Amino acid sequence: MGYQLELRHFNYFLAVAEELHYRKAAEKLCISQPGLSRQIKQMEEILEVKLFVRTKKKVSLTAAGEYLKSEIEFILNHLEVTKKQLRHIRDGNFGEVRIGFLGSAMQEVIPDLLIKLKDKFPGIQTNLEELSNNAQINAIVKDKLDMGFVRTARVPEGLNIQPVYTDTFSVVLPELYPLLTREFRDVGQLAEENFILFAQDYSPLYFDTVMSICEDAGFTPKVSHKSVHAQTIFKLVENNLGIAIIPTSLQYGFQMKVKFIELKNIPQRAVLSVCWKEDNRNPALRHCINLLLNQSR
Amino acid sequence: MGYQLELRHFNYFLAVAEELHYRKAAEKLCISQPGLSRQIKQMEEILEVKLFVRTKKKVSLTAAGEYLKSEIEFILNHLEVTKKQLRHIRDGNFGEVRIGFLGSAMQEVIPDLLIKLKDKFPGIQTNLEELSNNAQINAIVKDKLDMGFVRTARVPEGLNIQPVYTDTFSVVLPELYPLLTREFRDVGQLAEENFILFAQDYSPLYFDTVMSICEDAGFTPKVSHKSVHAQTIFKLVENNLGIAIIPTSLQYGFQMKVKFIELKNIPQRAVLSVCWKEDNRNPALRHCINLLLNQSR
DNA sequence: CTAATTGATAACCCATAGTTATTAAGTGTG
DNA sequence: CACACTTAATAACTATGGGTTATCAATTAG
């Protein structure tokens, strides 16, 4: 009767909603099954809404339960972030920003940002994680990440995206490849080679752009290998397994027996963008974004 | 110890944060003061963060407490909205949309929307509230309102705005005013009259637009009265206390002894826009916005 | 000084979360 | 169909800890 909804109910509800099995959920929560049953029942009474359908050995969510699940996930995650921020504030820090990035952002943009952050906002903690374009965007939507460095043109509704670094492309050739830089005119000369590219699902935009570079030069490349790490690509090139086209800045920081020819005369550019959720409540994020966008102009 | 944060703590914390006085807060919560003291202390232990400073008869929030207050307010409000939505889903309804509006939106746009909603989504409940531009925008930012009908050009970051109805302006004159419609050429003829306008802080854009209409006609109007209700303005005009310039559609629905002359030949238009929060999680809102934006094109 | 605030502490009580034991109902096998 | 073996719900009990009252220490006001 005069009961009150509590966070405990939320955790119990989520466990059942995930397992769709009272005993298993109770085990996961380290409580007994009847206790769990009663709490869920109580929750339904408090909310005056049926959340689960128990029928013939099967537990399933009602429409309302489905909706509640996503909202509770949102609230509990928000709470976790808040707790973390609280500790940062207590320690005299301003907050934490969780940053996702593609490996290629580590060459220029991220070190720059970190140095400027340390200078202007020494209190802001950073938490870096290397992820694919899609993984970053999903994490940002779910508030698991505050911002991401991606190579993509379109993002879901509710996300903002701004270019922060524009790069030419370069061809990567084995060190002893019989073509001198001064003899190089355009990519068409490499039409017969095998190409090694970043995997399409890792960065669809990159993939399409490289294809368009080749098409502009009048051929369709034979793609022999796909990889997600620059190092792997360079290694393959070094071993004469093919050639590659990559964003120019990626060449720095590797010691490989390969040579680079920058494609200055084509219109395509590799654009690295920063992406964040419009309504992210993390105040430290705003400072980061401002630093990034002002420095690049 | 192995204590756990609960919603109860949130409500207690908010009461103390608002009253800044344990006894008064305890009274408001209908519990005893020692109980409240203990719960707050426990909360600080769980979070490992001091939330209040108790010093010499005065209770005040720490920086962390200040931050937590705003986050808890956000979470509890979100929870209330979720509960309401749950009941709508249970009742076979799709959800509830809380709509704010300026009085002038009630003539055309809102009745239209409500009829279409009833037709296409009979399950969506609406909750209408007449508010000023600013009050609406603040409420939308704080998730107290899902959408608003405003006359303004700029909105804070995170809000979307789209025009839904464009209107000419009309001059409002007393019924017996010695100027026939066919004699009317431009507003300049009314340069010597007193003007009655909507209050500037009620709708800054309207105010500026009317000023620009007069300036284009080569004079600066003498503003004698400001009001927030169309009815009041008409009443003042009826009693020869001045003349007005209003969005044309406002004239419908009133029985007043005034006449209207539409200003068809000036470029200014009164634009009514719909405004909503980009990341609003209310699924019913999307349907509303889609209905609105499709119908107006 | 005394009186009247304030929030914190201590000791107690009882509501209720969580327990164990059991039941009812469903599923599947031979 | 009887059988074992699930499942979640129910009943009765236990004990944690939220809320209570009584009191204290500290500050402020007169």
Short mmCIF file of N, CA and C in Angstrom, two decimals, chain A residues 4-11 46-51 63-65 67-68 70-72 74-75 78-79 81-83 85-87 89-90 141 157-160 276-279 281-283 286, chain B residues 4-11 46-51 63-65 67-68 70-72 74-75 78-79 81-83 85-87 89-90 141 157-160 276-279 281-283 286:
data_model
loop_
_atom_site.label_atom_id
_atom_site.label_comp_id
_atom_site.label_asym_id
_atom_site.label_seq_id
_atom_site.Cartn_x
_atom_site.Cartn_y
_atom_site.Cartn_z
N GLN A 4 6.86 2.66 -1.58
CA GLN A 4 7.56 3.70 -2.32
C GLN A 4 8.53 3.04 -3.29
N LEU A 5 8.61 3.58 -4.47
CA LEU A 5 9.56 3.05 -5.45
C LEU A 5 10.98 3.37 -4.99
N GLU A 6 11.88 2.40 -5.13
CA GLU A 6 13.27 2.62 -4.75
C GLU A 6 14.22 2.14 -5.85
N LEU A 7 15.46 2.56 -5.77
CA LEU A 7 16.44 2.15 -6.78
C LEU A 7 16.59 0.62 -6.78
N ARG A 8 16.47 0.03 -5.58
CA ARG A 8 16.52 -1.43 -5.49
C ARG A 8 15.58 -2.07 -6.51
N HIS A 9 14.34 -1.55 -6.57
CA HIS A 9 13.39 -2.09 -7.54
C HIS A 9 13.95 -2.03 -8.96
N PHE A 10 14.62 -0.96 -9.25
CA PHE A 10 15.15 -0.79 -10.60
C PHE A 10 16.14 -1.89 -10.93
N ASN A 11 17.06 -2.14 -10.01
CA ASN A 11 18.07 -3.17 -10.26
C ASN A 11 17.42 -4.54 -10.39
N ILE A 46 2.97 -0.54 -7.17
CA ILE A 46 3.28 0.88 -6.99
C ILE A 46 3.00 1.65 -8.27
N LEU A 47 3.47 1.09 -9.38
CA LEU A 47 3.32 1.80 -10.66
C LEU A 47 1.92 1.61 -11.25
N GLU A 48 1.21 0.66 -10.69
CA GLU A 48 -0.13 0.33 -11.20
C GLU A 48 -0.08 -0.07 -12.68
N VAL A 49 0.98 -0.79 -13.03
CA VAL A 49 1.16 -1.23 -14.41
C VAL A 49 1.76 -2.64 -14.41
N LYS A 50 1.21 -3.54 -15.20
CA LYS A 50 1.80 -4.86 -15.37
C LYS A 50 3.07 -4.71 -16.19
N LEU A 51 4.17 -5.28 -15.67
CA LEU A 51 5.44 -5.13 -16.37
C LEU A 51 5.86 -6.43 -17.07
N ALA A 63 4.50 -4.21 -23.12
CA ALA A 63 4.94 -2.99 -23.82
C ALA A 63 5.44 -1.98 -22.81
N ALA A 64 4.67 -1.85 -21.72
CA ALA A 64 5.07 -0.90 -20.68
C ALA A 64 6.42 -1.31 -20.08
N GLY A 65 6.60 -2.62 -19.86
CA GLY A 65 7.86 -3.10 -19.29
C GLY A 65 9.03 -2.78 -20.21
N TYR A 67 9.27 -0.37 -22.33
CA TYR A 67 9.53 1.07 -22.24
C TYR A 67 10.28 1.38 -20.95
N LEU A 68 9.79 0.82 -19.85
CA LEU A 68 10.41 1.10 -18.55
C LEU A 68 11.85 0.64 -18.54
N SER A 70 14.08 0.59 -20.93
CA SER A 70 15.01 1.54 -21.56
C SER A 70 15.17 2.79 -20.70
N GLU A 71 14.09 3.20 -20.05
CA GLU A 71 14.19 4.40 -19.22
C GLU A 71 15.02 4.14 -17.97
N ILE A 72 14.87 2.95 -17.39
CA ILE A 72 15.65 2.64 -16.19
C ILE A 72 17.12 2.52 -16.53
N PHE A 74 18.60 4.11 -18.81
CA PHE A 74 19.06 5.50 -18.97
C PHE A 74 19.32 6.13 -17.60
N ILE A 75 18.37 5.98 -16.70
CA ILE A 75 18.49 6.64 -15.39
C ILE A 75 19.68 6.08 -14.60
N HIS A 78 22.89 7.31 -16.03
CA HIS A 78 23.04 8.72 -15.70
C HIS A 78 23.52 8.87 -14.26
N LEU A 79 23.00 8.03 -13.40
CA LEU A 79 23.36 8.07 -11.98
C LEU A 79 24.84 7.70 -11.80
N VAL A 81 27.27 8.05 -13.95
CA VAL A 81 28.09 9.16 -14.43
C VAL A 81 28.12 10.26 -13.38
N THR A 82 26.96 10.54 -12.80
CA THR A 82 26.87 11.58 -11.77
C THR A 82 27.76 11.26 -10.58
N LYS A 83 27.74 10.01 -10.14
CA LYS A 83 28.57 9.62 -9.00
C LYS A 83 30.04 9.88 -9.29
N GLN A 85 31.33 11.98 -11.43
CA GLN A 85 31.59 13.43 -11.48
C GLN A 85 31.67 14.00 -10.07
N LEU A 86 30.82 13.50 -9.19
CA LEU A 86 30.82 13.99 -7.80
C LEU A 86 32.20 13.82 -7.19
N ARG A 87 32.79 12.66 -7.40
CA ARG A 87 34.11 12.41 -6.81
C ARG A 87 35.15 13.34 -7.41
N ILE A 89 34.61 16.35 -8.50
CA ILE A 89 34.40 17.67 -7.90
C ILE A 89 34.99 17.70 -6.49
N ARG A 90 34.71 16.64 -5.72
CA ARG A 90 35.26 16.56 -4.36
C ARG A 90 36.78 16.69 -4.39
N VAL A 141 25.49 7.76 -28.22
CA VAL A 141 24.03 7.80 -28.11
C VAL A 141 23.59 7.28 -26.74
N GLU A 157 20.17 11.43 -35.35
CA GLU A 157 19.55 12.62 -34.76
C GLU A 157 19.97 12.76 -33.30
N GLY A 158 20.18 13.98 -32.88
CA GLY A 158 20.54 14.20 -31.49
C GLY A 158 22.03 14.31 -31.26
N LEU A 159 22.82 13.89 -32.26
CA LEU A 159 24.27 14.03 -32.16
C LEU A 159 24.74 15.22 -32.98
N ASN A 160 25.77 15.88 -32.50
CA ASN A 160 26.43 16.94 -33.26
C ASN A 160 27.73 16.40 -33.83
N TRP A 276 29.51 14.54 -30.68
CA TRP A 276 29.04 14.46 -29.29
C TRP A 276 27.53 14.58 -29.25
N LYS A 277 26.95 14.24 -28.11
CA LYS A 277 25.50 14.28 -27.99
C LYS A 277 25.08 15.69 -27.59
N GLU A 278 24.19 16.20 -28.37
CA GLU A 278 23.71 17.56 -28.18
C GLU A 278 23.39 17.88 -26.71
N ASP A 279 22.67 16.98 -26.07
CA ASP A 279 22.15 17.33 -24.74
C ASP A 279 22.96 16.71 -23.62
N ARG A 281 24.94 16.33 -20.48
CA ARG A 281 24.92 17.26 -19.35
C ARG A 281 26.29 17.43 -18.70
N ASN A 282 27.29 16.79 -19.23
CA ASN A 282 28.63 16.89 -18.65
C ASN A 282 29.23 18.26 -18.93
N PRO A 283 29.44 19.07 -17.89
CA PRO A 283 29.94 20.43 -18.14
C PRO A 283 31.37 20.43 -18.68
N ARG A 286 31.69 20.51 -22.61
CA ARG A 286 31.58 21.80 -23.30
C ARG A 286 32.96 22.45 -23.44
N GLN B 4 23.22 1.03 0.48
CA GLN B 4 22.93 1.22 -0.93
C GLN B 4 22.17 2.53 -1.10
N LEU B 5 22.50 3.26 -2.13
CA LEU B 5 21.79 4.50 -2.41
C LEU B 5 20.36 4.17 -2.83
N GLU B 6 19.40 4.94 -2.32
CA GLU B 6 18.00 4.71 -2.70
C GLU B 6 17.33 6.03 -3.08
N LEU B 7 16.21 5.92 -3.73
CA LEU B 7 15.49 7.14 -4.12
C LEU B 7 15.11 7.97 -2.90
N ARG B 8 14.80 7.25 -1.80
CA ARG B 8 14.51 7.94 -0.55
C ARG B 8 15.58 8.98 -0.24
N HIS B 9 16.86 8.60 -0.38
CA HIS B 9 17.94 9.55 -0.12
C HIS B 9 17.80 10.79 -0.99
N PHE B 10 17.40 10.58 -2.23
CA PHE B 10 17.28 11.70 -3.15
C PHE B 10 16.26 12.71 -2.65
N ASN B 11 15.10 12.20 -2.24
CA ASN B 11 14.05 13.10 -1.77
C ASN B 11 14.49 13.83 -0.50
N ILE B 46 27.98 6.84 1.55
CA ILE B 46 27.85 6.00 0.35
C ILE B 46 28.58 6.63 -0.83
N LEU B 47 28.34 7.92 -1.03
CA LEU B 47 28.92 8.61 -2.19
C LEU B 47 30.37 9.00 -1.93
N GLU B 48 30.78 8.91 -0.67
CA GLU B 48 32.14 9.31 -0.29
C GLU B 48 32.41 10.77 -0.66
N VAL B 49 31.39 11.59 -0.49
CA VAL B 49 31.52 13.01 -0.83
C VAL B 49 30.73 13.83 0.20
N LYS B 50 31.35 14.87 0.74
CA LYS B 50 30.61 15.78 1.62
C LYS B 50 29.64 16.60 0.77
N LEU B 51 28.37 16.63 1.18
CA LEU B 51 27.37 17.34 0.38
C LEU B 51 26.96 18.66 1.03
N ALA B 63 30.21 22.39 -3.34
CA ALA B 63 30.16 22.42 -4.81
C ALA B 63 29.58 21.10 -5.32
N ALA B 64 30.03 20.00 -4.71
CA ALA B 64 29.53 18.70 -5.12
C ALA B 64 28.03 18.61 -4.86
N GLY B 65 27.59 19.13 -3.71
CA GLY B 65 26.17 19.10 -3.37
C GLY B 65 25.36 19.89 -4.39
N TYR B 67 26.08 20.43 -7.49
CA TYR B 67 26.01 19.64 -8.72
C TYR B 67 25.00 18.50 -8.56
N LEU B 68 25.09 17.80 -7.44
CA LEU B 68 24.20 16.67 -7.22
C LEU B 68 22.74 17.12 -7.22
N SER B 70 21.27 19.49 -8.90
CA SER B 70 20.70 19.67 -10.24
C SER B 70 20.51 18.32 -10.93
N GLU B 71 21.42 17.39 -10.68
CA GLU B 71 21.30 16.08 -11.32
C GLU B 71 20.12 15.29 -10.74
N ILE B 72 19.94 15.39 -9.43
CA ILE B 72 18.84 14.67 -8.80
C ILE B 72 17.50 15.25 -9.27
N PHE B 74 16.96 16.54 -12.08
CA PHE B 74 16.78 16.01 -13.43
C PHE B 74 16.26 14.58 -13.39
N ILE B 75 16.89 13.75 -12.58
CA ILE B 75 16.53 12.33 -12.53
C ILE B 75 15.11 12.14 -12.02
N HIS B 78 12.63 13.18 -14.59
CA HIS B 78 12.61 12.18 -15.64
C HIS B 78 11.77 10.98 -15.20
N LEU B 79 11.91 10.62 -13.95
CA LEU B 79 11.19 9.48 -13.42
C LEU B 79 9.68 9.75 -13.40
N VAL B 81 8.01 11.74 -15.36
CA VAL B 81 7.52 11.68 -16.74
C VAL B 81 7.37 10.22 -17.17
N THR B 82 8.36 9.40 -16.81
CA THR B 82 8.33 7.99 -17.18
C THR B 82 7.11 7.30 -16.58
N LYS B 83 6.83 7.57 -15.31
CA LYS B 83 5.67 6.95 -14.66
C LYS B 83 4.38 7.28 -15.40
N GLN B 85 4.04 8.18 -18.53
CA GLN B 85 4.03 7.49 -19.82
C GLN B 85 3.64 6.03 -19.65
N LEU B 86 4.14 5.42 -18.58
CA LEU B 86 3.83 4.01 -18.33
C LEU B 86 2.33 3.79 -18.27
N ARG B 87 1.65 4.68 -17.54
CA ARG B 87 0.20 4.51 -17.40
C ARG B 87 -0.50 4.70 -18.74
N ILE B 89 0.76 3.95 -21.65
CA ILE B 89 1.00 2.74 -22.43
C ILE B 89 0.05 1.64 -21.94
N ARG B 90 -0.05 1.50 -20.60
CA ARG B 90 -0.95 0.49 -20.03
C ARG B 90 -2.37 0.67 -20.55
N VAL B 141 13.46 23.40 -21.93
CA VAL B 141 14.83 23.06 -21.54
C VAL B 141 14.82 22.15 -20.31
N GLU B 157 20.89 26.43 -27.23
CA GLU B 157 21.47 25.20 -27.78
C GLU B 157 20.70 23.99 -27.29
N GLY B 158 20.51 23.03 -28.14
CA GLY B 158 19.83 21.81 -27.72
C GLY B 158 18.35 21.83 -28.07
N LEU B 159 17.83 23.00 -28.41
CA LEU B 159 16.43 23.07 -28.83
C LEU B 159 16.34 23.17 -30.34
N ASN B 160 15.31 22.60 -30.90
CA ASN B 160 15.01 22.75 -32.32
C ASN B 160 13.87 23.74 -32.47
N TRP B 276 11.08 22.46 -29.78
CA TRP B 276 11.16 21.27 -28.91
C TRP B 276 12.61 20.92 -28.65
N LYS B 277 12.81 20.07 -27.66
CA LYS B 277 14.16 19.71 -27.26
C LYS B 277 14.63 18.55 -28.13
N GLU B 278 15.76 18.76 -28.72
CA GLU B 278 16.33 17.79 -29.64
C GLU B 278 16.27 16.36 -29.08
N ASP B 279 16.69 16.20 -27.85
CA ASP B 279 16.86 14.83 -27.34
C ASP B 279 15.70 14.39 -26.47
N ARG B 281 12.93 12.34 -25.08
CA ARG B 281 12.76 10.90 -25.28
C ARG B 281 11.30 10.49 -25.42
N ASN B 282 10.41 11.43 -25.41
CA ASN B 282 8.99 11.12 -25.52
C ASN B 282 8.64 10.71 -26.95
N PRO B 283 8.28 9.44 -27.17
CA PRO B 283 8.02 9.01 -28.55
C PRO B 283 6.81 9.71 -29.17
N ARG B 286 7.53 12.95 -31.27
CA ARG B 286 7.97 12.81 -32.67
C ARG B 286 6.76 12.80 -33.61
#
